[in-house]
mmCIF file of C-alpha atoms and ligand atoms in Angstrom:
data_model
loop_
_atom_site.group_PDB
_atom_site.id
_atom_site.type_symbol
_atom_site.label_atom_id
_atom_site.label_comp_id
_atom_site.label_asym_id
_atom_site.label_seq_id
_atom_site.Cartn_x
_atom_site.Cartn_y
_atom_site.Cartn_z
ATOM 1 C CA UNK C 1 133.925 221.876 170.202
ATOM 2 C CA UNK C 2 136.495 219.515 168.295
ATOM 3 C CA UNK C 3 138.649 221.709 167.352
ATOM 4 C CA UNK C 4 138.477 223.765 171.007
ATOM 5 C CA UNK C 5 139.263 220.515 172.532
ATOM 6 C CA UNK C 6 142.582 219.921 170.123
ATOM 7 C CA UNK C 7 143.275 223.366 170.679
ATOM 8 C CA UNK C 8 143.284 223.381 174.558
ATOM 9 C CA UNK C 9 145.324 219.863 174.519
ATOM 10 C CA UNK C 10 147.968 222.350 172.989
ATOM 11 C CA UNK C 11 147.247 224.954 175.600
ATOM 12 C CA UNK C 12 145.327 227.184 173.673
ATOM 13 C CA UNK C 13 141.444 228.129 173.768
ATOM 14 C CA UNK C 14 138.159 228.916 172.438
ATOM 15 C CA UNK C 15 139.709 232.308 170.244
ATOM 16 C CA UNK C 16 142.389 230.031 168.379
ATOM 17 C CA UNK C 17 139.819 227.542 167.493
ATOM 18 C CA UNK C 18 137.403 230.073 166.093
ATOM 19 C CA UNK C 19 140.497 231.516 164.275
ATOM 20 C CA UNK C 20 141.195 227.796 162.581
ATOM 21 C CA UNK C 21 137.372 227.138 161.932
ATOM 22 C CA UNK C 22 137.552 230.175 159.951
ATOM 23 C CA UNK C 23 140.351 229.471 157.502
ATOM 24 C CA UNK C 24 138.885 225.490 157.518
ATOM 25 C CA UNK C 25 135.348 227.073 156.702
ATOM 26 C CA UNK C 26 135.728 229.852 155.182
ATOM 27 C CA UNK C 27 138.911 229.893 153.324
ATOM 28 C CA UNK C 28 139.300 226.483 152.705
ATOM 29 C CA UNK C 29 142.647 226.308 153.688
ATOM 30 C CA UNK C 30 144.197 222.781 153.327
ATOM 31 C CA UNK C 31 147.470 223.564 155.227
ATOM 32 C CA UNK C 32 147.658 224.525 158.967
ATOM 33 C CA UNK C 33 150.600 226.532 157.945
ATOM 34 C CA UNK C 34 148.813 229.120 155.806
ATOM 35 C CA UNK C 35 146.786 229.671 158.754
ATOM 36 C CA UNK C 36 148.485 233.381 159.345
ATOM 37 C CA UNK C 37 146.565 234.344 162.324
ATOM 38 C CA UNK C 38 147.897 231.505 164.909
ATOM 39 C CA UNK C 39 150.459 231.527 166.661
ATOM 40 C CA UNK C 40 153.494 229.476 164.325
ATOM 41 C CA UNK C 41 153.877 226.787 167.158
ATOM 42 C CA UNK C 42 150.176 225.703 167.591
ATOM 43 C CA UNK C 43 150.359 225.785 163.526
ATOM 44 C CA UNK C 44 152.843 222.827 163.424
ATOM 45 C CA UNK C 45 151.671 221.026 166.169
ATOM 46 C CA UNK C 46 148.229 220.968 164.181
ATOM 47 C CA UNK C 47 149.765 220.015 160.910
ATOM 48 C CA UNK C 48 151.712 216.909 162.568
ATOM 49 C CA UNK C 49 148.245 215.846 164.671
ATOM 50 C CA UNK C 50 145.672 216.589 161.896
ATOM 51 C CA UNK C 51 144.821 215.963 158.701
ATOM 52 C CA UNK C 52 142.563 218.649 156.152
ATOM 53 C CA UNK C 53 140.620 216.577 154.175
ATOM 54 C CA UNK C 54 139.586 219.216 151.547
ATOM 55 C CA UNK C 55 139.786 217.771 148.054
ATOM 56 C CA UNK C 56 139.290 218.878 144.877
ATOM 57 C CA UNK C 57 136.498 216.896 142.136
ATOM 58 C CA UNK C 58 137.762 214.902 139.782
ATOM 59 C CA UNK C 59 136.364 215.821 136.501
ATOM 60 C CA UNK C 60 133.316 218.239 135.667
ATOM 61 C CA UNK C 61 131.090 218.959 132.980
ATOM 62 C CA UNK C 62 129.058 222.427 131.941
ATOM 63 C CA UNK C 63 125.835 222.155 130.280
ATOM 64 C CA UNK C 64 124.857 224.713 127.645
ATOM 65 C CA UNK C 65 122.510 226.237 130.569
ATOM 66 C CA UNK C 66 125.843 227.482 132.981
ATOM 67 C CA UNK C 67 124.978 224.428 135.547
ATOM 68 C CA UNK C 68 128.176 222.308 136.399
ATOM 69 C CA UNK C 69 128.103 219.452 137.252
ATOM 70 C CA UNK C 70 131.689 218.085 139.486
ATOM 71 C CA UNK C 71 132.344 214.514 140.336
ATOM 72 C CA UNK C 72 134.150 213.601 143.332
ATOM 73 C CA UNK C 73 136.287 210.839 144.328
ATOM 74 C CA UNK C 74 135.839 209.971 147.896
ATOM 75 C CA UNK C 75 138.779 208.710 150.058
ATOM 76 C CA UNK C 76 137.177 205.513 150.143
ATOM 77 C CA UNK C 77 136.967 205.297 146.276
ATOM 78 C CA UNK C 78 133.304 206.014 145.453
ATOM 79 C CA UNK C 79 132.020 208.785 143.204
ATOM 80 C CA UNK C 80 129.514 211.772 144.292
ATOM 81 C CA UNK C 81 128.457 214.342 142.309
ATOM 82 C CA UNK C 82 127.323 218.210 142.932
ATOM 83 C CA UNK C 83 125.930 220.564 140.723
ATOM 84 C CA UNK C 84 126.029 224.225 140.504
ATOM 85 C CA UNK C 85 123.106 225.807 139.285
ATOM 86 C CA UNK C 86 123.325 229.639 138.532
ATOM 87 C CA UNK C 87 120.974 231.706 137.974
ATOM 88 C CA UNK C 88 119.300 235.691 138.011
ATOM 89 C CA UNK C 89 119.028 235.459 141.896
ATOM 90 C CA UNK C 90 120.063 232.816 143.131
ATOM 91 C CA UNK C 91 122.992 230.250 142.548
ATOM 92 C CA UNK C 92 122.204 227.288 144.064
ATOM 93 C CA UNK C 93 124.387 224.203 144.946
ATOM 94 C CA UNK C 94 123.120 220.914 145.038
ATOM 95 C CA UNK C 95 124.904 218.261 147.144
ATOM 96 C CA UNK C 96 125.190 214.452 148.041
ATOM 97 C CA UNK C 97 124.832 212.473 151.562
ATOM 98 C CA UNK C 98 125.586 209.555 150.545
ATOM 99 C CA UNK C 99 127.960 207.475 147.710
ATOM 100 C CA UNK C 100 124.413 205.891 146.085
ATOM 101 C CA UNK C 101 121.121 205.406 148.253
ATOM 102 C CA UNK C 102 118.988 202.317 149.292
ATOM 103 C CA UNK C 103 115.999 204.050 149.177
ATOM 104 C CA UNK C 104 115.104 202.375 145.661
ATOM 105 C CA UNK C 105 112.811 205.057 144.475
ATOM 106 C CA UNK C 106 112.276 203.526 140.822
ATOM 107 C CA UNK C 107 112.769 206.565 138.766
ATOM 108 C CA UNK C 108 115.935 207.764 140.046
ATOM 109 C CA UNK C 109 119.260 206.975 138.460
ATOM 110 C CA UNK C 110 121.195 207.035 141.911
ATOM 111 C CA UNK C 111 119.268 203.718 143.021
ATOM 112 C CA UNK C 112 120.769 201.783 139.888
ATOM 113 C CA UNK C 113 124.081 202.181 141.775
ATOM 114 C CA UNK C 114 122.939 200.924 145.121
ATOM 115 C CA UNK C 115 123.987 201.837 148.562
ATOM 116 C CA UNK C 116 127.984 202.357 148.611
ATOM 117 C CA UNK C 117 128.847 205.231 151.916
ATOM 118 C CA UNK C 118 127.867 207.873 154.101
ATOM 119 C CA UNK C 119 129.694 210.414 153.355
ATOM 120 C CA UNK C 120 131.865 212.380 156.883
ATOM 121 C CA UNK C 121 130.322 215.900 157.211
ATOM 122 C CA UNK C 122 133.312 216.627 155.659
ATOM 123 C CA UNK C 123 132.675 214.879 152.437
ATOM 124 C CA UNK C 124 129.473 216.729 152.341
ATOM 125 C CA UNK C 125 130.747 219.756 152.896
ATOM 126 C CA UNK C 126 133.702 219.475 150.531
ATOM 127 C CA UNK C 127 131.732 219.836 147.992
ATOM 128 C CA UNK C 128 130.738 223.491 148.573
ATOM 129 C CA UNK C 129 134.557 224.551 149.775
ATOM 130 C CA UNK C 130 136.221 222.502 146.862
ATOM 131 C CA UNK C 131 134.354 224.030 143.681
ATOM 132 C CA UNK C 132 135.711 226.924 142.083
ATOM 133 C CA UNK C 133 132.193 228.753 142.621
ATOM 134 C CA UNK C 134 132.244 228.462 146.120
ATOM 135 C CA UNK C 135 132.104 232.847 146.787
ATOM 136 C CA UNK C 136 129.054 232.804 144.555
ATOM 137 C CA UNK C 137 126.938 229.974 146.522
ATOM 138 C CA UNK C 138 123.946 231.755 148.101
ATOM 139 C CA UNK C 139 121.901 228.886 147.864
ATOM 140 C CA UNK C 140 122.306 225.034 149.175
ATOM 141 C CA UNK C 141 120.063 222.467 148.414
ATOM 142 C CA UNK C 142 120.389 218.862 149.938
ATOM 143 C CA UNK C 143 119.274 217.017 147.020
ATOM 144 C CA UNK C 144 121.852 215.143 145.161
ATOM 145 C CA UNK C 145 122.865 211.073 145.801
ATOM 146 C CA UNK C 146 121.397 209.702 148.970
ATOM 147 C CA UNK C 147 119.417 209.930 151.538
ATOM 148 C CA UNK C 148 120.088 213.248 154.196
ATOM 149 C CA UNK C 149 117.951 211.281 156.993
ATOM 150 C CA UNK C 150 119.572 208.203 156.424
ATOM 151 C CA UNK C 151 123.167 209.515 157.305
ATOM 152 C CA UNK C 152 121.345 211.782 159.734
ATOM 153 C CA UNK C 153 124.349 212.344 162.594
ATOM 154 C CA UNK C 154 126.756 213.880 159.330
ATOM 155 C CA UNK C 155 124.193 215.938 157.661
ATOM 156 C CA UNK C 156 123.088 217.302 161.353
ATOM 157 C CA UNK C 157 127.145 218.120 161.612
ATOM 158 C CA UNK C 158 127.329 219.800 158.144
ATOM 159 C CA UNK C 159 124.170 221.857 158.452
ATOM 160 C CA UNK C 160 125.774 223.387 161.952
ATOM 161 C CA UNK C 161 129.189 224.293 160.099
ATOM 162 C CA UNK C 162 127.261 225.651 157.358
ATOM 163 C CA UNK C 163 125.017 227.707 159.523
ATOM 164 C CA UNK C 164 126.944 228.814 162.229
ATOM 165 C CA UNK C 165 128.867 232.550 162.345
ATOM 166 C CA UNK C 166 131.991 230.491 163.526
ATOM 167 C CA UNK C 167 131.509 228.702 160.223
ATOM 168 C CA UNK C 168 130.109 229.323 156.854
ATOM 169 C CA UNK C 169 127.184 231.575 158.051
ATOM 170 C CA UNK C 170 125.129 230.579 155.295
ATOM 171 C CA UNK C 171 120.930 231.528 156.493
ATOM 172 C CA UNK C 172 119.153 229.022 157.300
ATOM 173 C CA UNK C 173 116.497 230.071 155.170
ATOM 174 C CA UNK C 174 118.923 229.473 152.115
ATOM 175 C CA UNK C 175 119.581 225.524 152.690
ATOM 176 C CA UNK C 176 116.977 222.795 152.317
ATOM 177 C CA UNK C 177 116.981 219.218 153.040
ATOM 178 C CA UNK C 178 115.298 216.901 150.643
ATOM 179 C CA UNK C 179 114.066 213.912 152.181
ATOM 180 C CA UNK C 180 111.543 210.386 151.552
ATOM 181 C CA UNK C 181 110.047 210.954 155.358
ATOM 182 C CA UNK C 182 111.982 209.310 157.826
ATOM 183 C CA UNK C 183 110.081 210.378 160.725
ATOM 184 C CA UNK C 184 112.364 210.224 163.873
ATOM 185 C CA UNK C 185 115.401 212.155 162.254
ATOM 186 C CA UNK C 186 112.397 214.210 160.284
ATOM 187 C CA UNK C 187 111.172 215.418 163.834
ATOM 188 C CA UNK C 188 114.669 215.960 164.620
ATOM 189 C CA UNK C 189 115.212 218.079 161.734
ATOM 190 C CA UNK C 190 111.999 220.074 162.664
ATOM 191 C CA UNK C 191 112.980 220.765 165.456
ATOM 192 C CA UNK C 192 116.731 221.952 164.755
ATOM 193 C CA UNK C 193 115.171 224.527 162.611
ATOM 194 C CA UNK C 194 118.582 224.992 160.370
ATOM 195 C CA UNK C 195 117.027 224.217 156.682
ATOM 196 C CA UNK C 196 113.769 224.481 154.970
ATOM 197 C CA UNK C 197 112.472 221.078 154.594
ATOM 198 C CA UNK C 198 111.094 219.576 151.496
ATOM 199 C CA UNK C 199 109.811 216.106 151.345
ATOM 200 C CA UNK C 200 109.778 213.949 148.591
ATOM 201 C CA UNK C 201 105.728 212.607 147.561
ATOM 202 C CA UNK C 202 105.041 212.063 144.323
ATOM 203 C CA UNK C 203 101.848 210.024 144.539
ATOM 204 C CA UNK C 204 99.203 210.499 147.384
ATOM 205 C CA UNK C 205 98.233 207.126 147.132
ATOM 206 C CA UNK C 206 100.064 204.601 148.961
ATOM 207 C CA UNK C 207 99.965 201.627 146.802
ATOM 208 C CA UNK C 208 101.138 203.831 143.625
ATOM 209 C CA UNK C 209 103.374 205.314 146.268
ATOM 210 C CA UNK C 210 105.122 202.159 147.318
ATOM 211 C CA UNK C 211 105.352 201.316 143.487
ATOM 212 C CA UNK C 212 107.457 204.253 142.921
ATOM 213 C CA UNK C 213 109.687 204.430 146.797
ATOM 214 C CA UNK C 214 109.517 201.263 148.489
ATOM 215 C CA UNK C 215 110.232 203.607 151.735
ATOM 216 C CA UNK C 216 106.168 203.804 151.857
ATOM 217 C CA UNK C 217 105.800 199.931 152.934
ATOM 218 C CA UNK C 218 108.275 200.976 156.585
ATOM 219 C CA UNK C 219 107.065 204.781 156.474
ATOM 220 C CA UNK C 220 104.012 205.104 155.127
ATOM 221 C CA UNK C 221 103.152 209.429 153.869
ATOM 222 C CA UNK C 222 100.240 209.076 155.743
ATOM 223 C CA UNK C 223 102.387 208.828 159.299
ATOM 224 C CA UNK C 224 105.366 211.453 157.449
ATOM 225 C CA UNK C 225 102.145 214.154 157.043
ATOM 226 C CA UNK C 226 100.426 213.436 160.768
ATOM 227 C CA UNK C 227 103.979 214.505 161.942
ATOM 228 C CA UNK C 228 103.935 217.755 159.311
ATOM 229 C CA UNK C 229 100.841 218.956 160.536
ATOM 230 C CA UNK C 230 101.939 218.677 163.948
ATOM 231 C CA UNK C 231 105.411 220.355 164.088
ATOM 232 C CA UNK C 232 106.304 223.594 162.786
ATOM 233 C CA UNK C 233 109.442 225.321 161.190
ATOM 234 C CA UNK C 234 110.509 228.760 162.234
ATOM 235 C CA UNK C 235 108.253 231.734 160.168
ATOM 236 C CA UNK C 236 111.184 231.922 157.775
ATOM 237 C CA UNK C 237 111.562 228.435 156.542
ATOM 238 C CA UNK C 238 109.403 226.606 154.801
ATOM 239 C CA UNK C 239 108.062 223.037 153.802
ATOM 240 C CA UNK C 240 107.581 221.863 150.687
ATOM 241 C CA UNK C 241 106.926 218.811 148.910
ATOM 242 C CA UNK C 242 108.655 217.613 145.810
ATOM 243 C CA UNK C 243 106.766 215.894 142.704
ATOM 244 C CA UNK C 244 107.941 214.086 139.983
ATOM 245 C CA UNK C 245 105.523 214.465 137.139
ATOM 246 C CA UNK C 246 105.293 210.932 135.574
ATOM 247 C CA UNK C 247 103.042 210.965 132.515
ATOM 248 C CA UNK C 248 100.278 209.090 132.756
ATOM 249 C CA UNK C 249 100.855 207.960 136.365
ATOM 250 C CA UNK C 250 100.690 210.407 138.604
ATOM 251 C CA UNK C 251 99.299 213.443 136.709
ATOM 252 C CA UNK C 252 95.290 213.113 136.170
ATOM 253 C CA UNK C 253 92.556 215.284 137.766
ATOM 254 C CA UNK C 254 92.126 212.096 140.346
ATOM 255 C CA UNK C 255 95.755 212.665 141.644
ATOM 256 C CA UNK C 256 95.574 216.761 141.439
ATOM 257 C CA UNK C 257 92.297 216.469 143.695
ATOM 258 C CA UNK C 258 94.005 213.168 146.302
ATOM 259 C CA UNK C 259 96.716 215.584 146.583
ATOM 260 C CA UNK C 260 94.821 218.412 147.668
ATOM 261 C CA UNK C 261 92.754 216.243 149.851
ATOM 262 C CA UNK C 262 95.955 214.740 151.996
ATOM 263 C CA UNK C 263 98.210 218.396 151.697
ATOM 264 C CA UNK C 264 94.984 220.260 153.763
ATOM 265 C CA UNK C 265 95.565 222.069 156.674
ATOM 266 C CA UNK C 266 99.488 221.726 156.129
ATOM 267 C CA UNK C 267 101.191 225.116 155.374
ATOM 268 C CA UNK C 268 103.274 224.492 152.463
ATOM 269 C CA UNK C 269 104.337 224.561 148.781
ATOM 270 C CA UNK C 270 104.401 221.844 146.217
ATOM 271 C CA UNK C 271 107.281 221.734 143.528
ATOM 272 C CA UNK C 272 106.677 219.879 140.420
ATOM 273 C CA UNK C 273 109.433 218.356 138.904
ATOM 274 C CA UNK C 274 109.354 216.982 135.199
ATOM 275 C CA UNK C 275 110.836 213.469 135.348
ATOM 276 C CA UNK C 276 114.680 213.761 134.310
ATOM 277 C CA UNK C 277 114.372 210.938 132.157
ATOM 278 C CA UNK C 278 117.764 208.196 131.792
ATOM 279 C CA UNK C 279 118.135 205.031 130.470
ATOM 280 C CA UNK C 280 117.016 203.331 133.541
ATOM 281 C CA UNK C 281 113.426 204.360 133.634
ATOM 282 C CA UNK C 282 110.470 203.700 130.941
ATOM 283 C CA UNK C 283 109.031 206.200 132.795
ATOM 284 C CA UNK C 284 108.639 209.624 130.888
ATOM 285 C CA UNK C 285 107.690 213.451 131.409
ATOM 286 C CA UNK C 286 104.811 214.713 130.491
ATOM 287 C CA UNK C 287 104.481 217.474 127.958
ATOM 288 C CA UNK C 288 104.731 221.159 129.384
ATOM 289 C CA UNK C 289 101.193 221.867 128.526
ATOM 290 C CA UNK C 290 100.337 218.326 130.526
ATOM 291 C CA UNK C 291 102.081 219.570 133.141
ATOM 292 C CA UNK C 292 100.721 223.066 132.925
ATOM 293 C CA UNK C 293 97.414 221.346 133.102
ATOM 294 C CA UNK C 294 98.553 219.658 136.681
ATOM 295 C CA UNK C 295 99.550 222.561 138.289
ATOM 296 C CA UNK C 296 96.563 224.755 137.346
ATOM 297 C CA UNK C 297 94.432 221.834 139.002
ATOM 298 C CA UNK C 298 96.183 222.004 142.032
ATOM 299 C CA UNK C 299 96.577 226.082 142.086
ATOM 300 C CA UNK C 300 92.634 225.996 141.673
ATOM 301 C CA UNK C 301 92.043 223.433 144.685
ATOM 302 C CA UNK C 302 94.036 226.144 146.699
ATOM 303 C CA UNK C 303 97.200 224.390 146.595
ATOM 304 C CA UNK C 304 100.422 226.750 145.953
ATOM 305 C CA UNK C 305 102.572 225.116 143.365
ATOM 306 C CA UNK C 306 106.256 225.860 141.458
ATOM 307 C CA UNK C 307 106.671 224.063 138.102
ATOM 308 C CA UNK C 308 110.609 223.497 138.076
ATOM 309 C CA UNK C 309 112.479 223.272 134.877
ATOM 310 C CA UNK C 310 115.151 220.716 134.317
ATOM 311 C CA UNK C 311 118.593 221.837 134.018
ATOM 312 C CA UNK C 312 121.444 220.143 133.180
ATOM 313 C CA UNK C 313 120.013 217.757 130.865
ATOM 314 C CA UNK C 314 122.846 217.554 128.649
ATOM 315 C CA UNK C 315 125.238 216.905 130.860
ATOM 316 C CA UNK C 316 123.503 214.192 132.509
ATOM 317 C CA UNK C 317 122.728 216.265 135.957
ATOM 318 C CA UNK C 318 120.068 214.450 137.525
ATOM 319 C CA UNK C 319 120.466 212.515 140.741
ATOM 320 C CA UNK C 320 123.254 210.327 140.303
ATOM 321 C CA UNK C 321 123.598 210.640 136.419
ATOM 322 C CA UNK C 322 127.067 211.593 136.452
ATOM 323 C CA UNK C 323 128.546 209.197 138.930
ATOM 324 C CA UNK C 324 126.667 206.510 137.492
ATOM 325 C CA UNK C 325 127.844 207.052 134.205
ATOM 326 C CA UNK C 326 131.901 207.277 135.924
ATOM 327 C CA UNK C 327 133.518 204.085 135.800
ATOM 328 C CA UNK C 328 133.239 202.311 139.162
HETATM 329 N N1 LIG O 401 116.659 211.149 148.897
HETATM 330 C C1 LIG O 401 116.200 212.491 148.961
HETATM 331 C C2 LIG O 401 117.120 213.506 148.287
HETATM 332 C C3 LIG O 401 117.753 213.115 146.979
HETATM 333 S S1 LIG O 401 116.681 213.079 145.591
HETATM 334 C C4 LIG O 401 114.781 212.585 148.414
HETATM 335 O O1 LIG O 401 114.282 211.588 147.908
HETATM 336 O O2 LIG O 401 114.146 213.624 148.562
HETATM 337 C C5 LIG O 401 116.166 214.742 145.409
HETATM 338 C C6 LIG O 401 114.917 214.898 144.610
HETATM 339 O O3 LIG O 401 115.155 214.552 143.248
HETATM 340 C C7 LIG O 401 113.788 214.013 145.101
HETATM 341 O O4 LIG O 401 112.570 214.701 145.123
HETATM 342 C C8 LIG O 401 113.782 212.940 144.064
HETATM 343 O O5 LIG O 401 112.553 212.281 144.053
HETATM 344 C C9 LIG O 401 114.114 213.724 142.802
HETATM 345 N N2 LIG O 401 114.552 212.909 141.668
HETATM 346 C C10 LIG O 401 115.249 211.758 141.678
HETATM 347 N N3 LIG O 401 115.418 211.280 140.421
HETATM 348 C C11 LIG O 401 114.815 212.154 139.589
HETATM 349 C C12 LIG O 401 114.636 212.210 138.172
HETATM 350 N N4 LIG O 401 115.110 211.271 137.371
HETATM 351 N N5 LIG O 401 113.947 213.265 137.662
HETATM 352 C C13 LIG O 401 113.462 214.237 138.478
HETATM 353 N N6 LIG O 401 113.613 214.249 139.813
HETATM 354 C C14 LIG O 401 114.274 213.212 140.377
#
């Protein structure tokens, strides 16, 4: 619609702005120019009334298991990071919402830097077009620096470029949004239906909850799961619920059986992720077999569970590592 309105200023319509959204979106074109398709004159009248804000990252890092990891300089003058993760199937892209977060979860790095921007739909989106990988992307995961629901109007605009045919046409099915549980942009997001949804637990109960995210004290799980049970995704997304395996915090029988208890009668999938440790945290991981342990508990109490494995490690590619570690 932004670009239709531009276009029709200039006397030109609906074709010529699907024609520009498609070398913006698709070819990441950062020149109106190279735009072949328009006519010359609406090209130059575009290049003296607009800017393309596609930039590339700054510096970026492989790990010995193919992710990359690329750190961005935003026009403000914050970093943000994104990592690509490849893989058999799929090659997944993890991205920021925000320059740092003020969701003070305790074990993530990104929280040591503190709240510094939303990032513009374009920012967010850069970070796919920008990266050298970008063809191979089949797989975008909202999950880096910030907080998706707490910059909720530009991650609503990104996940509309990315899924519509006049944009990048990526499958709904093939983007998730990571999220604490803000529950009026988490009905929103429901009810949009562009992204799987996966919300972030890791403890079912509230007072070890609140320990770990403050966000539990304004929005408690209990209210985030009453609205899970009743709305629904489309048959081909899917919710899921992240947790961090803290040893000896949140991985006994007691928390296996809790979880179980508060996850009934909610169609879904529980990832466990090993804590990423950093220097930040005296929290640790537990050991694979501890963690092995967890998951049978929860398989056996009917609850379908993925163990993830960490990637990245040496290259520091855990929420916020990278950025955190950029001078500032
Ligand atoms: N704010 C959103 C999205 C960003 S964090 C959210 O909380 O869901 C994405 C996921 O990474 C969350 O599940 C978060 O809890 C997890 N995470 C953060 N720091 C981590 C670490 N050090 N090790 C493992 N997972 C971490």
């Amino acid at each position: 619609d932004e670009l239709h309105q531009v276009c029709s200023i200039l006397g030109y319509g609906m074709a010529e702005a699907k024609k520009c959204a498609y070398y913006l979106y698709r070819k990441g074109k950062r020149n109106f120019m190279d735009m072949e398709l328009l006519p010359k004159i609406l090209r130059s009248e575009l290049e003296g009334q607009l800017t393309i804000s596609w930039h590339s990252p700054i510096k970026e890092q492989i790990s010995g298991d193919g992710t990359k990891k690329y750190l961005f300089k935003t026009p403000s003058g914050n970093f943000i990071e994104a990592a690509f993760m490849p893989g058999p199937k799929r090659n997944t892209l993890c991205i920021s919402t925000q320059a740092g977060c003020r969701m003070g979860c305790s074990f993530c790095h990104t929280a040591t830097i503190g709240f510094r921007e939303n990032l513009a739909a374009s920012e967010i989106l850069n970070q796919l077009v920008s990266i050298p990988e970008r063809a191979l992307v089949n797989r975008i995961v909202f999950m880096g620096m910030g907080e998706p629901l707490d910059n909720f109007w530009n991650v609503k605009k990104s996940l509309q470029i990315l899924t519509e045919g006049w944009g990048m046409a990526f499958g709904a099915a093939n983007i998730t949004v990571s999220t604490v549980g803000i529950p009026a942009p988490l009905e929103e997001l429901f009810s949009l239906g562009l992204c799987n949804i996966a919300i972030s637990l890791h403890s079912p109960f509230s007072e070890e909850r609140m320990g770990l995210m403050p966000i539990e004290k304004r929005h408690p799980i209990a209210k985030t799961l009453t609205l899970a049970r009743e709305l629904s995704l489309p048959k081909t997304l899917r919710l899921s619920f992240e947790y961090i395996l803290l040893n000896g915090v949140n991985d006994s029988p007691t928390h296996a059986l809790e979880l179980a208890k508060i996850l009934a009668g909610i169609k879904c999938h529980v990832n466990l992720i090993p804590l990423n440790g950093h220097q930040s945290t005296t929290l640790a991981s537990p050991t694979t077999k501890q963690a092995r342990d967890f998951q049978r508990q929860l398989n056996t109490l009917g609850i379908s569970t993925t163990l993830r494995t960490s990637r990245g490690g040496d290259i520091s590619a855990a929420c916020g590592q990278f950025s955190a570690s950029s001078k500032q």
